[in-house]
Amino acid sequence: MISLKVISLLLDYPSEDLWEHRNEIIDALQEADELPVTQVAKLMAFIRELTQQDLLDAQANYSEIFDRGRARSLLLFEHVHGESRDRGQAMVDLLNQYQQAGITLSSRELPDYLPTYLEYLTLLPTDESIEGLNNIAPILALLSERLKQRGSDYHALFDVLLCLSQSELDASQLAAQVEKEPVDDTPAALDAVWEEEQVTFLGESAQCGSNNISQHQRRFAQETPVQYLNVGNSLDMGAQK
């Protein structure tokens, strides 16, 4: 799916390549027949608005939105497993799916990073890509509403992903839930998180060198409680062959 590839690029950390090739990307979207015209227009408008900004400003905004706190994290399992042990096994299972598709991640990449997962789905047949999106539809809806209430244009990308997933979920149905969620990106909460991460970093670096994680794929230690999705074991990250 052309649109899935494009959204994967747009949800990653803004880069010079995106600014340089924005017109080519917009042109490519004209062939995205998997989406209604209105959704394609939404993607084109997002690209234009994003790349009209100075690149450094766009990067700062991205970090402010996705790297502060856990509520808007692009790490999918953050919204399902949190700090539980189930997260580790889920990571292993997802890595196995990637390997079966011929994808090898570097030691600096986490498999549940949403742009990486979307990139994986582009390698699958269309029906399996749709199924893979449908499996994460509850997360997409939650992130969409959280971003919408923050006033971020990025919510449009999640609305398009929900459309592609063919899910019947409506992000607006989560409005009341999101309004009641505690805020986890206040200065006080973030200071507490960094203090906790410093202790964890010193302990883990001596054991297994696990500090080698990309800045935009880091997990925050839990300081302020976050509302997690109650999907149990029903979330299967990707279509099974």
Coordinates of C-alpha atoms in Angstrom, one line a residue:
M1 CA 0.0 0.0 0.0
I2 CA 1.4 3.3 -1.1
S3 CA -0.4 5.2 1.7
L4 CA 0.9 2.9 4.4
K5 CA 4.5 3.5 3.2
V6 CA 3.9 7.2 3.2
I7 CA 2.4 7.2 6.7
S8 CA 5.4 5.2 8.0
L9 CA 7.7 7.9 6.7
L10 CA 5.5 10.7 8.2
L11 CA 5.4 9.1 11.6
D12 CA 9.2 8.8 11.8
Y13 CA 11.4 11.6 13.1
P14 CA 11.3 14.4 10.5
S15 CA 14.3 14.3 8.2
E16 CA 15.8 16.3 5.3
D17 CA 14.9 13.6 2.9
L18 CA 11.2 14.2 3.6
W19 CA 11.6 17.9 2.9
E20 CA 13.5 17.3 -0.3
H21 CA 11.2 14.7 -1.7
R22 CA 7.8 16.0 -0.5
N23 CA 6.5 16.7 -4.0
E24 CA 7.4 13.2 -5.1
I25 CA 5.6 11.7 -2.1
I26 CA 2.5 13.8 -2.8
D27 CA 2.6 12.7 -6.5
A28 CA 2.9 9.0 -5.4
L29 CA -0.2 9.4 -3.3
Q30 CA -2.3 10.1 -6.4
E31 CA -1.9 6.3 -7.1
A32 CA -3.1 5.3 -3.6
D33 CA -6.4 3.7 -4.7
E34 CA -6.7 1.9 -1.4
L35 CA -8.0 5.1 0.2
P36 CA -11.1 7.3 -0.5
V37 CA -10.2 10.6 -2.2
T38 CA -11.0 12.5 1.0
Q39 CA -8.4 10.5 3.0
V40 CA -5.7 10.9 0.3
A41 CA -6.4 14.7 0.3
K42 CA -5.9 14.6 4.1
L43 CA -2.5 13.0 3.8
M44 CA -1.5 15.5 1.1
A45 CA -2.6 18.4 3.2
F46 CA -0.6 17.0 6.2
I47 CA 2.6 16.8 4.1
R48 CA 2.2 20.3 2.9
E49 CA 1.6 21.8 6.3
L50 CA 4.4 19.8 7.9
T51 CA 7.0 20.6 5.3
Q52 CA 6.1 24.3 5.3
Q53 CA 7.7 24.4 8.7
D54 CA 11.4 24.8 9.3
L55 CA 12.9 21.3 9.7
L56 CA 14.3 22.1 13.1
D57 CA 11.0 23.4 14.3
A58 CA 9.3 20.3 13.0
Q59 CA 11.8 18.1 14.8
A60 CA 11.3 19.9 18.1
N61 CA 7.5 19.6 17.8
Y62 CA 7.8 15.9 17.0
S63 CA 9.9 15.3 20.1
E64 CA 7.5 17.4 22.2
I65 CA 4.6 15.3 21.1
F66 CA 5.9 11.7 21.0
D67 CA 9.0 11.7 23.3
R68 CA 7.6 13.3 26.4
G69 CA 5.8 10.9 28.7
R70 CA 4.2 7.6 27.7
A71 CA 0.6 8.5 26.6
R72 CA 1.5 9.3 23.0
S73 CA 4.4 6.9 22.7
L74 CA 4.8 5.3 19.2
L75 CA 5.9 2.1 20.9
L76 CA 2.9 0.0 20.5
F77 CA 3.3 -2.4 23.4
E78 CA 3.7 0.6 25.7
H79 CA -0.1 0.9 25.4
V80 CA -0.9 -2.7 26.0
H81 CA 1.7 -4.3 28.3
G82 CA 3.4 -1.4 30.1
E83 CA 6.1 -2.7 32.4
S84 CA 4.7 -6.3 32.5
R85 CA 6.8 -9.3 31.6
D86 CA 4.4 -10.0 28.7
R87 CA 6.1 -7.2 26.8
G88 CA 9.3 -9.1 26.5
Q89 CA 7.6 -12.1 24.9
A90 CA 5.5 -9.9 22.7
M91 CA 8.8 -8.3 21.4
V92 CA 10.3 -11.7 20.7
D93 CA 7.1 -12.8 18.8
L94 CA 7.1 -9.7 16.7
L95 CA 10.8 -10.0 15.9
N96 CA 10.1 -13.5 14.7
Q97 CA 7.4 -12.2 12.3
Y98 CA 9.8 -9.6 11.0
Q99 CA 12.5 -12.3 10.4
Q100 CA 10.0 -14.4 8.5
A101 CA 9.3 -11.4 6.3
G102 CA 13.0 -10.9 5.7
I103 CA 13.4 -7.9 8.0
T104 CA 16.4 -7.6 10.3
L105 CA 16.5 -4.8 12.8
S106 CA 19.6 -3.3 14.2
S107 CA 20.4 -3.3 17.9
R108 CA 19.2 0.3 18.1
E109 CA 15.7 -0.5 16.9
L110 CA 12.7 -1.7 18.9
P111 CA 10.2 -3.9 17.0
D112 CA 7.1 -2.3 18.3
Y113 CA 8.0 1.2 17.0
L114 CA 5.0 2.0 14.9
P115 CA 6.8 3.2 11.8
T116 CA 8.8 0.0 11.8
Y117 CA 5.6 -2.1 12.1
L118 CA 3.9 -0.2 9.3
E119 CA 7.0 -0.8 7.1
Y120 CA 6.6 -4.5 7.9
L121 CA 2.9 -4.4 6.8
T122 CA 3.8 -2.9 3.5
L123 CA 5.6 -6.2 2.7
L124 CA 2.5 -8.3 3.2
P125 CA -0.4 -9.0 0.9
T126 CA -3.1 -6.4 1.1
D127 CA -5.5 -8.5 3.1
E128 CA -2.8 -9.4 5.6
S129 CA -1.8 -5.7 5.9
I130 CA -5.4 -4.8 6.6
E131 CA -5.6 -7.5 9.2
G132 CA -2.3 -6.3 10.8
L133 CA -3.8 -2.7 11.1
N134 CA -7.0 -4.0 12.4
N135 CA -5.1 -5.8 15.2
I136 CA -3.7 -2.5 16.5
A137 CA -6.9 -0.5 15.8
P138 CA -7.6 0.1 19.5
I139 CA -4.1 1.7 19.9
L140 CA -4.6 3.8 16.8
A141 CA -7.9 5.1 18.0
L142 CA -6.5 5.9 21.4
L143 CA -3.5 7.8 20.0
S144 CA -5.7 9.6 17.5
E145 CA -7.9 11.0 20.3
R146 CA -5.0 11.8 22.6
L147 CA -3.3 13.8 19.8
K148 CA -6.6 15.4 18.8
Q149 CA -7.2 16.7 22.4
R150 CA -3.6 18.0 22.4
G151 CA -4.3 19.9 19.2
S152 CA -1.8 18.1 17.1
D153 CA -2.2 17.7 13.4
Y154 CA -0.6 14.2 13.7
H155 CA -4.0 12.9 14.7
A156 CA -4.9 12.9 11.0
L157 CA -2.4 10.2 10.3
F158 CA -4.0 7.9 12.8
D159 CA -7.5 8.6 11.4
V160 CA -6.2 7.5 8.0
L161 CA -4.7 4.3 9.5
L162 CA -8.0 3.5 11.1
C163 CA -9.7 4.0 7.7
L164 CA -7.2 1.6 6.1
S165 CA -7.7 -1.0 8.9
Q166 CA -11.4 -1.2 8.0
S167 CA -12.1 -1.1 11.7
E168 CA -15.5 0.1 13.0
L169 CA -13.8 1.9 15.9
D170 CA -14.4 5.6 16.2
A171 CA -11.7 7.5 18.0
S172 CA -14.2 10.1 19.2
Q173 CA -15.8 7.4 21.4
L174 CA -12.7 7.6 23.6
A175 CA -13.0 11.3 24.2
A176 CA -14.4 11.1 27.7
Q177 CA -11.8 8.4 28.7
V178 CA -8.9 10.5 27.4
E179 CA -10.1 13.7 29.1
K180 CA -9.9 11.9 32.5
E181 CA -6.4 10.5 32.0
P182 CA -3.6 11.9 34.2
V183 CA -1.0 14.1 32.5
D184 CA 2.4 12.5 32.3
D185 CA 4.4 15.2 30.5
T186 CA 4.5 17.9 33.1
P187 CA 8.0 19.2 34.2
A188 CA 7.6 17.5 37.6
A189 CA 6.6 14.2 36.1
L190 CA 9.4 14.3 33.5
D191 CA 12.0 15.2 36.1
A192 CA 11.0 12.2 38.1
V193 CA 11.2 10.0 35.0
W194 CA 14.7 11.1 34.1
E195 CA 15.9 10.6 37.7
E196 CA 14.6 7.0 37.5
E197 CA 16.0 6.4 34.1
Q198 CA 19.5 7.6 35.2
V199 CA 19.5 4.9 37.9
T200 CA 18.2 2.2 35.5
F201 CA 20.8 3.3 32.9
L202 CA 23.7 2.9 35.2
G203 CA 22.5 -0.5 36.3
E204 CA 21.8 -1.9 32.9
S205 CA 24.8 -0.6 31.0
A206 CA 27.1 -2.6 33.2
Q207 CA 25.1 -5.8 32.5
C208 CA 24.1 -5.9 28.9
G209 CA 24.7 -2.5 27.2
S210 CA 20.9 -1.9 26.7
N211 CA 21.4 1.9 26.6
N212 CA 22.0 1.6 22.8
I213 CA 18.4 2.6 21.9
S214 CA 17.5 5.3 19.4
Q215 CA 16.4 8.6 21.1
H216 CA 13.0 8.3 19.4
Q217 CA 12.3 4.7 20.5
R218 CA 12.9 5.1 24.2
R219 CA 10.5 4.0 26.9
F220 CA 9.9 6.1 29.9
A221 CA 9.9 4.5 33.4
Q222 CA 6.4 4.7 34.8
E223 CA 5.9 7.7 37.1
T224 CA 2.4 9.0 36.4
P225 CA -0.1 6.2 35.8
V226 CA -1.3 5.9 32.2
Q227 CA -4.6 4.4 31.0
Y228 CA -3.7 1.1 29.2
L229 CA -5.8 -0.7 26.7
N230 CA -7.5 -3.8 28.1
V231 CA -7.2 -6.1 25.2
G232 CA -5.8 -9.1 27.0
N233 CA -4.2 -11.7 24.7
S234 CA -6.3 -10.8 21.8
L235 CA -3.8 -8.5 20.2
D236 CA -1.8 -10.4 17.5
M237 CA 0.7 -8.0 16.0
G238 CA 0.5 -9.0 12.4
A239 CA -1.2 -11.6 10.2
Q240 CA -0.2 -15.2 10.6
K241 CA 0.6 -17.1 7.6

